[in-house]
Every structure is written in C-alpha cells, then in structure tokens.
PDB file of C-alpha atoms in Angstrom:
ATOM      1  CA  MET F   1      22.883 -59.568-132.905  1.00 74.00           C
ATOM      2  CA  VAL F   2      19.926 -58.358-132.173  1.00 83.00           C
ATOM      3  CA  ALA F   3      20.086 -55.516-129.014  1.00 85.00           C
ATOM      4  CA  GLY F   4      17.545 -56.065-126.299  1.00 90.00           C
ATOM      5  CA  GLU F   5      16.769 -53.643-123.150  1.00 95.00           C
ATOM      6  CA  ILE F   6      18.112 -53.626-119.621  1.00 95.00           C
ATOM      7  CA  LYS F   7      16.579 -52.562-116.572  1.00 95.00           C
ATOM      8  CA  TYR F   8      18.585 -52.131-113.477  1.00 93.00           C
ATOM      9  CA  ALA F   9      17.427 -50.777-110.018  1.00 93.00           C
ATOM     10  CA  TYR F  10      19.359 -50.542-107.109  1.00 93.00           C
ATOM     11  CA  LYS F  11      18.207 -51.780-104.410  1.00 94.00           C
ATOM     12  CA  GLU F  12      19.706 -49.772-101.611  1.00 92.00           C
ATOM     13  CA  GLN F  13      18.638 -46.347-103.535  1.00 91.00           C
ATOM     14  CA  THR F  14      15.174 -45.581-102.107  1.00 88.00           C
ATOM     15  CA  ALA F  15      15.189 -41.762-102.537  1.00 85.00           C
ATOM     16  CA  PHE F  16      15.101 -40.100-105.643  1.00 85.00           C
ATOM     17  CA  HIS F  17      15.486 -36.465-104.926  1.00 82.00           C
ATOM     18  CA  TYR F  18      18.459 -35.540-107.077  1.00 80.00           C
ATOM     19  CA  ARG F  19      20.779 -32.556-105.549  1.00 84.00           C
ATOM     20  CA  PRO F  20      23.725 -31.990-107.695  1.00 84.00           C
ATOM     21  CA  TYR F  21      27.186 -33.348-106.496  1.00 82.00           C
ATOM     22  CA  GLN F  22      25.213 -34.615-103.846  1.00 83.00           C
ATOM     23  CA  HIS F  23      23.949 -38.197-104.815  1.00 84.00           C
ATOM     24  CA  SER F  24      25.250 -41.590-104.484  1.00 86.00           C
ATOM     25  CA  PHE F  25      23.994 -43.379-107.638  1.00 89.00           C
ATOM     26  CA  ASP F  26      25.602 -42.207-109.892  1.00 90.00           C
ATOM     27  CA  CYS F  27      26.950 -44.549-113.320  1.00 90.00           C
ATOM     28  CA  GLU F  28      29.359 -43.829-115.779  1.00 90.00           C
ATOM     29  CA  ALA F  29      31.264 -47.121-115.518  1.00 96.00           C
ATOM     30  CA  ILE F  30      30.343 -50.654-116.815  1.00 96.00           C
ATOM     31  CA  THR F  31      32.414 -53.651-117.906  1.00 95.00           C
ATOM     32  CA  ASP F  32      31.973 -56.998-118.773  1.00 94.00           C
ATOM     33  CA  PHE F  33      33.445 -59.302-116.624  1.00 93.00           C
ATOM     34  CA  GLY F  34      32.696 -62.938-115.325  1.00 89.00           C
ATOM     35  CA  GLY F  35      29.711 -63.157-118.204  1.00 90.00           C
ATOM     36  CA  VAL F  36      27.776 -60.022-116.226  1.00 94.00           C
ATOM     37  CA  LEU F  37      27.877 -56.426-116.551  1.00 95.00           C
ATOM     38  CA  THR F  38      30.121 -54.827-113.068  1.00 95.00           C
ATOM     39  CA  ILE F  39      28.598 -51.625-113.031  1.00 95.00           C
ATOM     40  CA  PHE F  40      30.737 -49.194-110.622  1.00 96.00           C
ATOM     41  CA  THR F  41      28.835 -46.169-109.568  1.00 95.00           C
ATOM     42  CA  LYS F  42      30.226 -42.609-109.175  1.00 93.00           C
ATOM     43  CA  ASN F  43      29.548 -41.868-105.394  1.00 93.00           C
ATOM     44  CA  TRP F  44      29.516 -38.024-105.123  1.00 91.00           C
ATOM     45  CA  LEU F  45      28.997 -37.750-101.167  1.00 90.00           C
ATOM     46  CA  ASP F  46      31.732 -40.347 -99.930  1.00 93.00           C
ATOM     47  CA  GLN F  47      33.788 -40.658-102.488  1.00 94.00           C
ATOM     48  CA  THR F  48      33.443 -44.319-102.882  1.00 95.00           C
ATOM     49  CA  THR F  49      32.651 -46.432-105.696  1.00 96.00           C
ATOM     50  CA  ALA F  50      29.791 -49.263-105.190  1.00 95.00           C
ATOM     51  CA  VAL F  51      30.150 -52.801-107.373  1.00 95.00           C
ATOM     52  CA  TYR F  52      26.810 -54.060-109.081  1.00 95.00           C
ATOM     53  CA  HIS F  53      26.205 -56.580-111.008  1.00 94.00           C
ATOM     54  CA  ILE F  54      23.749 -57.190-113.808  1.00 95.00           C
ATOM     55  CA  PRO F  55      23.314 -60.211-116.080  1.00 95.00           C
ATOM     56  CA  LYS F  56      23.609 -59.794-119.553  1.00 93.00           C
ATOM     57  CA  THR F  57      20.731 -60.764-120.953  1.00 93.00           C
ATOM     58  CA  GLU F  58      17.103 -58.840-121.226  1.00 95.00           C
ATOM     59  CA  GLY F  59      14.852 -57.709-118.223  1.00 96.00           C
ATOM     60  CA  GLU F  60      14.706 -55.992-115.550  1.00 96.00           C
ATOM     61  CA  TYR F  61      16.757 -56.625-112.383  1.00 96.00           C
ATOM     62  CA  ASN F  62      16.968 -54.900-108.588  1.00 95.00           C
ATOM     63  CA  GLU F  63      20.163 -55.568-107.603  1.00 93.00           C
ATOM     64  CA  SER F  64      22.233 -55.338-104.527  1.00 93.00           C
ATOM     65  CA  LEU F  65      25.487 -54.003-103.154  1.00 93.00           C
ATOM     66  CA  THR F  66      28.357 -56.517-103.757  1.00 93.00           C
ATOM     67  CA  ASP F  67      31.444 -54.433-102.823  1.00 94.00           C
ATOM     68  CA  THR F  68      32.681 -51.137-102.434  1.00 94.00           C
ATOM     69  CA  PHE F  69      36.298 -49.518-102.568  1.00 96.00           C
ATOM     70  CA  ASN F  70      37.419 -45.885-101.165  1.00 96.00           C
ATOM     71  CA  VAL F  71      38.759 -44.598-104.117  1.00 95.00           C
ATOM     72  CA  ASN F  72      39.140 -41.317-102.909  1.00 94.00           C
ATOM     73  CA  GLY F  73      37.567 -39.610-106.135  1.00 94.00           C
ATOM     74  CA  LEU F  74      34.853 -39.907-108.513  1.00 94.00           C
ATOM     75  CA  VAL F  75      35.304 -43.290-110.733  1.00 96.00           C
ATOM     76  CA  THR F  76      34.456 -42.384-114.503  1.00 95.00           C
ATOM     77  CA  GLY F  77      35.355 -45.668-116.638  1.00 97.00           C
ATOM     78  CA  ALA F  78      36.355 -49.135-116.157  1.00 98.00           C
ATOM     79  CA  ASP F  79      37.487 -52.011-117.966  1.00 98.00           C
ATOM     80  CA  VAL F  80      39.202 -55.401-117.269  1.00 97.00           C
ATOM     81  CA  SER F  81      42.216 -56.655-119.035  1.00 96.00           C
ATOM     82  CA  PRO F  82      42.030 -59.229-122.077  1.00 96.00           C
ATOM     83  CA  GLY F  83      43.697 -61.894-119.646  1.00 93.00           C
ATOM     84  CA  GLY F  84      40.922 -61.137-117.005  1.00 93.00           C
ATOM     85  CA  ASN F  85      43.332 -60.921-113.969  1.00 94.00           C
ATOM     86  CA  ARG F  86      43.342 -56.702-113.933  1.00 96.00           C
ATOM     87  CA  LEU F  87      40.722 -54.368-113.681  1.00 97.00           C
ATOM     88  CA  ALA F  88      41.603 -50.536-114.237  1.00 97.00           C
ATOM     89  CA  LEU F  89      39.412 -47.748-113.177  1.00 97.00           C
ATOM     90  CA  ILE F  90      39.496 -43.834-114.352  1.00 97.00           C
ATOM     91  CA  GLY F  91      38.256 -40.411-112.477  1.00 95.00           C
ATOM     92  CA  TYR F  92      39.127 -38.236-110.613  1.00 93.00           C
ATOM     93  CA  LYS F  93      39.445 -35.860-107.687  1.00 92.00           C
ATOM     94  CA  ASP F  94      39.727 -32.117-107.460  1.00 90.00           C
ATOM     95  CA  PHE F  95      40.831 -31.792-110.865  1.00 88.00           C
ATOM     96  CA  LYS F  96      43.441 -34.526-110.987  1.00 92.00           C
ATOM     97  CA  PRO F  97      42.756 -38.054-112.851  1.00 94.00           C
ATOM     98  CA  ILE F  98      43.340 -40.709-111.115  1.00 96.00           C
ATOM     99  CA  VAL F  99      43.853 -44.478-112.619  1.00 97.00           C
ATOM    100  CA  TRP F 100      43.726 -47.423-109.979  1.00 96.00           C
ATOM    101  CA  LEU F 101      44.859 -51.007-110.698  1.00 96.00           C
ATOM    102  CA  PHE F 102      43.931 -54.019-109.149  1.00 96.00           C
ATOM    103  CA  SER F 103      45.502 -57.339-110.064  1.00 94.00           C
ATOM    104  CA  GLU F 104      44.951 -60.763-108.988  1.00 92.00           C
ATOM    105  CA  ILE F 105      40.812 -60.347-109.378  1.00 92.00           C
ATOM    106  CA  THR F 106      38.433 -62.805-109.097  1.00 86.00           C
ATOM    107  CA  GLU F 107      34.482 -62.680-109.825  1.00 80.00           C
ATOM    108  CA  LYS F 108      33.829 -62.564-105.912  1.00 78.00           C
ATOM    109  CA  SER F 109      36.578 -59.496-105.331  1.00 85.00           C
ATOM    110  CA  PHE F 110      38.328 -56.994-107.145  1.00 91.00           C
ATOM    111  CA  PHE F 111      39.693 -55.257-104.598  1.00 92.00           C
ATOM    112  CA  LYS F 112      41.194 -58.079-102.395  1.00 89.00           C
ATOM    113  CA  GLY F 113      44.395 -58.346-104.196  1.00 88.00           C
ATOM    114  CA  LYS F 114      47.189 -55.887-105.165  1.00 94.00           C
ATOM    115  CA  ILE F 115      46.351 -52.388-105.380  1.00 95.00           C
ATOM    116  CA  THR F 116      47.864 -49.966-107.422  1.00 95.00           C
ATOM    117  CA  CYS F 117      46.829 -45.611-107.779  1.00 95.00           C
ATOM    118  CA  MET F 118      48.324 -43.676-110.879  1.00 95.00           C
ATOM    119  CA  GLU F 119      47.683 -39.762-110.220  1.00 94.00           C
ATOM    120  CA  LEU F 120      48.230 -38.120-113.228  1.00 91.00           C
ATOM    121  CA  ASP F 121      49.412 -34.746-112.827  1.00 90.00           C
ATOM    122  CA  GLU F 122      50.710 -34.492-116.311  1.00 88.00           C
ATOM    123  CA  ILE F 123      47.090 -34.236-117.276  1.00 86.00           C
ATOM    124  CA  PHE F 124      45.873 -32.283-114.345  1.00 87.00           C
ATOM    125  CA  SER F 125      42.501 -30.546-114.927  1.00 86.00           C
ATOM    126  CA  ALA F 126      42.214 -33.585-118.104  1.00 87.00           C
ATOM    127  CA  GLN F 127      38.222 -34.717-117.782  1.00 89.00           C
ATOM    128  CA  THR F 128      38.708 -38.209-118.163  1.00 92.00           C
ATOM    129  CA  GLU F 129      36.179 -40.808-119.325  1.00 93.00           C
ATOM    130  CA  GLY F 130      37.298 -43.871-120.209  1.00 96.00           C
ATOM    131  CA  ILE F 131      39.498 -46.492-120.077  1.00 97.00           C
ATOM    132  CA  CYS F 132      40.450 -49.806-122.170  1.00 97.00           C
ATOM    133  CA  PHE F 133      42.987 -52.351-121.900  1.00 98.00           C
ATOM    134  CA  LYS F 134      45.191 -52.365-124.870  1.00 97.00           C
ATOM    135  CA  GLY F 135      46.353 -55.746-124.705  1.00 95.00           C
ATOM    136  CA  ASN F 136      47.426 -56.632-121.213  1.00 93.00           C
ATOM    137  CA  ASP F 137      50.371 -54.551-120.389  1.00 94.00           C
ATOM    138  CA  SER F 138      49.124 -51.340-121.524  1.00 96.00           C
ATOM    139  CA  LEU F 139      45.718 -48.565-121.129  1.00 97.00           C
ATOM    140  CA  LEU F 140      43.974 -46.025-123.493  1.00 97.00           C
ATOM    141  CA  ILE F 141      42.122 -43.437-121.584  1.00 96.00           C
ATOM    142  CA  SER F 142      39.822 -40.638-122.911  1.00 94.00           C
ATOM    143  CA  CYS F 143      39.426 -37.152-122.366  1.00 92.00           C
ATOM    144  CA  GLU F 144      36.942 -34.882-123.348  1.00 91.00           C
ATOM    145  CA  ARG F 145      37.147 -31.618-124.884  1.00 91.00           C
ATOM    146  CA  THR F 146      37.626 -28.257-122.492  1.00 86.00           C
ATOM    147  CA  ASN F 147      38.712 -25.307-121.978  1.00 87.00           C
ATOM    148  CA  THR F 148      42.254 -26.493-120.775  1.00 83.00           C
ATOM    149  CA  HIS F 149      42.623 -29.973-123.124  1.00 85.00           C
ATOM    150  CA  VAL F 150      41.628 -30.802-126.638  1.00 89.00           C
ATOM    151  CA  GLN F 151      39.455 -34.059-127.088  1.00 90.00           C
ATOM    152  CA  GLN F 152      42.308 -36.486-126.336  1.00 92.00           C
ATOM    153  CA  ILE F 153      43.495 -40.278-126.038  1.00 93.00           C
ATOM    154  CA  PHE F 154      46.826 -40.987-123.748  1.00 93.00           C
ATOM    155  CA  LEU F 155      48.566 -43.991-123.925  1.00 94.00           C
ATOM    156  CA  ILE F 156      50.167 -45.581-120.789  1.00 94.00           C
ATOM    157  CA  ASP F 157      52.438 -48.404-120.508  1.00 94.00           C
ATOM    158  CA  LEU F 158      52.127 -50.374-117.674  1.00 92.00           C
ATOM    159  CA  LYS F 159      55.505 -52.700-117.898  1.00 88.00           C
ATOM    160  CA  ASN F 160      57.339 -48.593-117.080  1.00 75.00           C
ATOM    161  CA  GLN F 161      55.218 -48.194-114.005  1.00 67.00           C
ATOM    162  CA  LYS F 162      55.777 -48.704-110.893  1.00 57.00           C
ATOM    163  CA  GLN F 163      54.112 -51.613-108.831  1.00 49.00           C
TER     164      GLN F 163
END
C-alpha cells in the first residue's frame, strides 16, 4: 500500500494567530469510522470537542463542523470499537485523566446514545495521550513519561465498569 497526502482545513477557522492555551482548532484525536477519518478537536477555550469528517483518499479538503460535545476537558485520543457501536475519547482536565464512552453511535451522531464518563483519579497527573479498544470490552490507554509517571499503558475492563 502506498501512502498519500491528505491536506485539510477547518471551514470555521478564519484566524490563524497562535495563542498558547487559547485556541480551538487543536487536534490530537483521529479515528476511522464509516469509511472516513473522524477528527475530534481539543478546544482550549471552551473545553469542548468539535467533530470533522475527512475522506480517506489523497487530496485537499475544507471540511465543515458536523457535531460538538462538551467534554469539560481536552481530548487527546479517540477510537471506535471493533463492533462499530462504541466510541471512546481520552482526555484530561486539571491534570485528571478522563475517559468518555459513547454507546449506540451512528455515522450521523456519536453523542445521541448512552454516555459514560470515567474520571481516572487513580492515575492523577498521568499525561494520557492515546486510547484504543482491545476487543469490544476493554480499553488500552497510553501515558507519556512525565515527572510523576513513567511511560506506560493502562487497561480498563469495561465489563467491570458501571455503565
């Protein structure tokens, strides 16, 4: 398989002045769902995530916002379950890692079904950056090395979580 270049822009973004911790079109989370790439932004100003869909084919795209959700934090990773019916987002607020789990998702909306928020107090101040499903009932969460944590991967068994 040969990799191609995909360039994209956010249709709503009109200003391009970088101000640390005060910008809304930051992106660290992307996943494949329904045959397209789905981007979840890290909006520093209002602590929401905005959703954009981009074709998986080489080209240049200027995409419009398709949905938003108030995560009350900053999103750093995303994945869709192998069964295609759950979305997991990882992020943080005030150094506390947070997992958002959305069930009964569809290609038209991730945020209309059942929603579960898990605050990960036991790994407070871990710099959680990535998330992926291990099967349909477990999550792997990656953590970067910091002054308080070594780089590591955490496992969450969703069968043992209150949902």
